CSV table of C-alpha atoms in Angstrom, one decimal:
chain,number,residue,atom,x,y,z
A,280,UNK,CA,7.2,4.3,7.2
A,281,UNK,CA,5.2,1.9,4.9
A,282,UNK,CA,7.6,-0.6,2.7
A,283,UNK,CA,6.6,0.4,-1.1
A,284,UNK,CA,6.3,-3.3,-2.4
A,285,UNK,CA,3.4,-3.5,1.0
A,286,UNK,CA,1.6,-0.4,-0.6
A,287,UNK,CA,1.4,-2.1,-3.6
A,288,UNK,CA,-0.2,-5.0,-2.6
A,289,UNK,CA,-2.4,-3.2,-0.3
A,290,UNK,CA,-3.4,-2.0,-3.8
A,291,UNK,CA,-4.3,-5.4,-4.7
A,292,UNK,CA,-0.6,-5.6,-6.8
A,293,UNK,CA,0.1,-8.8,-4.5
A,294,UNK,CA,2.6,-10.8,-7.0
A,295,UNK,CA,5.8,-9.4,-7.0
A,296,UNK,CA,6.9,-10.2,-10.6
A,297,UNK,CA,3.6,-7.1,-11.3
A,298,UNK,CA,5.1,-5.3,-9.4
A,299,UNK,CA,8.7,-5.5,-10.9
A,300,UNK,CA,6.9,-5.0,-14.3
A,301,UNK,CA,4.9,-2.0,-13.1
A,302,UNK,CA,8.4,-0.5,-11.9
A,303,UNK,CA,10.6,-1.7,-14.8
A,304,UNK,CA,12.4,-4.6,-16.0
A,305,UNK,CA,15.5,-3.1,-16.4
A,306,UNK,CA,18.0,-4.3,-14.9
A,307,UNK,CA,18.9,-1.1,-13.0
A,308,UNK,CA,15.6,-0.3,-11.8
A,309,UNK,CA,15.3,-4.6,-10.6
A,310,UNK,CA,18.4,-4.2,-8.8
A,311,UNK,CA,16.8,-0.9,-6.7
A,312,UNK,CA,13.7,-2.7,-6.2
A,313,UNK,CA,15.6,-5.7,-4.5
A,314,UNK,CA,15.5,-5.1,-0.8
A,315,UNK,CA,11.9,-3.4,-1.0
A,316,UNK,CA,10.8,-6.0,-2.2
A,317,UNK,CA,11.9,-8.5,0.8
A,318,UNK,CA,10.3,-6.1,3.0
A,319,UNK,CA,6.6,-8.1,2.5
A,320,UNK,CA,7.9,-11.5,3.6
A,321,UNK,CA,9.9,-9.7,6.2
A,322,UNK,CA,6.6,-8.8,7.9
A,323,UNK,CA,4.6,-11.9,6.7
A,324,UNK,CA,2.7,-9.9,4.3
A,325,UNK,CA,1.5,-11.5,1.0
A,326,UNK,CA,-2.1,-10.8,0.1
A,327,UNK,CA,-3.9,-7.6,0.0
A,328,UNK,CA,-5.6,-8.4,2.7
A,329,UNK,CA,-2.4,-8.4,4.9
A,330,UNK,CA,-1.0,-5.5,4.0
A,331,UNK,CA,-4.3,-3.6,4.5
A,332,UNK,CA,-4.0,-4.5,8.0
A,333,UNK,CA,-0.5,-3.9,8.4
A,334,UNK,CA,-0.9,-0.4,7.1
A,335,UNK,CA,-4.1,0.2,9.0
A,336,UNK,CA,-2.4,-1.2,12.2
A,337,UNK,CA,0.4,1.4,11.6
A,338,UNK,CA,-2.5,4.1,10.9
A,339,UNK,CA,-4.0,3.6,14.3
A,340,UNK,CA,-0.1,3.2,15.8
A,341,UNK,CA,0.7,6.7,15.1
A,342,UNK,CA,-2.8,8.2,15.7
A,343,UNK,CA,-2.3,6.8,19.5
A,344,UNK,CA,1.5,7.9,19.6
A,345,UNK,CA,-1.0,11.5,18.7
A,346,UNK,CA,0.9,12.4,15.2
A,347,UNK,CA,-2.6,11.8,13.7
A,348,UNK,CA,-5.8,14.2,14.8
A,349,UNK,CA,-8.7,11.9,13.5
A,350,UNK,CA,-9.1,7.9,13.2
A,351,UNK,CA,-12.4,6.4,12.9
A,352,UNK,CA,-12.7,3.7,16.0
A,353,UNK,CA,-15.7,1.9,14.8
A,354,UNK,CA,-14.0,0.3,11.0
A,355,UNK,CA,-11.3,-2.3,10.8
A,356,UNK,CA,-8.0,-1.1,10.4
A,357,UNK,CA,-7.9,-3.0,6.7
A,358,UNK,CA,-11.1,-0.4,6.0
A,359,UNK,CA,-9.3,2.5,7.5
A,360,UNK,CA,-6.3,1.7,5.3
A,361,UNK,CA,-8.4,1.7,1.9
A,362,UNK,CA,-10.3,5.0,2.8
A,363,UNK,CA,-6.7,6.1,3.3
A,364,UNK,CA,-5.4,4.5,0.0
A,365,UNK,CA,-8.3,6.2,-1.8
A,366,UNK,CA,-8.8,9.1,-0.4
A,367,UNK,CA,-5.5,10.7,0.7
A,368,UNK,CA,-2.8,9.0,-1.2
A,369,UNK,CA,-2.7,10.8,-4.6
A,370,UNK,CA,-5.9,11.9,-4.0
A,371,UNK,CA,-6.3,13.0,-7.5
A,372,UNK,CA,-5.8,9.2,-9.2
A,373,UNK,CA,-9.5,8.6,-8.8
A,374,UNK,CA,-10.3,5.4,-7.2
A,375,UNK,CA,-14.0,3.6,-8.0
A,376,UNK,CA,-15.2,1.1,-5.8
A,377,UNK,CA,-11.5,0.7,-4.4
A,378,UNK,CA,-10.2,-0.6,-7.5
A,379,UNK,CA,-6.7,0.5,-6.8
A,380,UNK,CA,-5.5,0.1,-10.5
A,381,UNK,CA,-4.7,3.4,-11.9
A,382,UNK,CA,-3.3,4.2,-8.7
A,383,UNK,CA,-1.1,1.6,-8.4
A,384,UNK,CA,-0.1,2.2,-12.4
A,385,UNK,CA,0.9,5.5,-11.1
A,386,UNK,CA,2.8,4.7,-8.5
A,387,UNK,CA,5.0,2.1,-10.5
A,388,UNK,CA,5.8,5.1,-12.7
């Protein structure tokens, strides 16, 4: 399992007031937010370059545990998380040039 608020800034939504705002000010929807959103500093991940290799490393974790048929050896796992971010998650949010934007709108929502 990947920690929401780490998807997020994998999607280059690293400051976490964004991503409060992208989800909902409301109180309600701050207070359900609250514990995903310790679970960045909880792995040391602040920047989108850290989460891309945290969710890469965890791509490549379960492809040698064999849940996963395919992983491409020769890219970094920060590469094989953006083709992933791209190309599989909501695959029909288009993403140009890995600008995660409209993706990430969407997943707020």
């Amino acid at each position: 399992d990947i920690p929401i608020a780490i998807v997020m800034k994998a999607m280059g939504v690293e400051s976490d007031s964004e991503i409060v705002q992208l989800v909902g000010s409301e109180p309600d929807m701050i207070d359900a937010m609250a514990l995903s959103m310790e679970d960045p500093v909880k792995t040391g991940v602040y920047t989108q370059g850290q989460a891309l290799k945290y969710i890469g490393n965890k791509i490549r974790s379960r492809a040698a545990a064999g849940m996963m048929m395919f992983v491409k050896r020769n890219v970094t796992p920060s590469d094989e998380a953006r083709e992933v971010l791209a190309n599989v998650v909501l695959s029909h949010v288009p993403v140009e040039n890995f600008n995660f934007r409209a993706k990430a709108v969407y997943v707020g929502h």
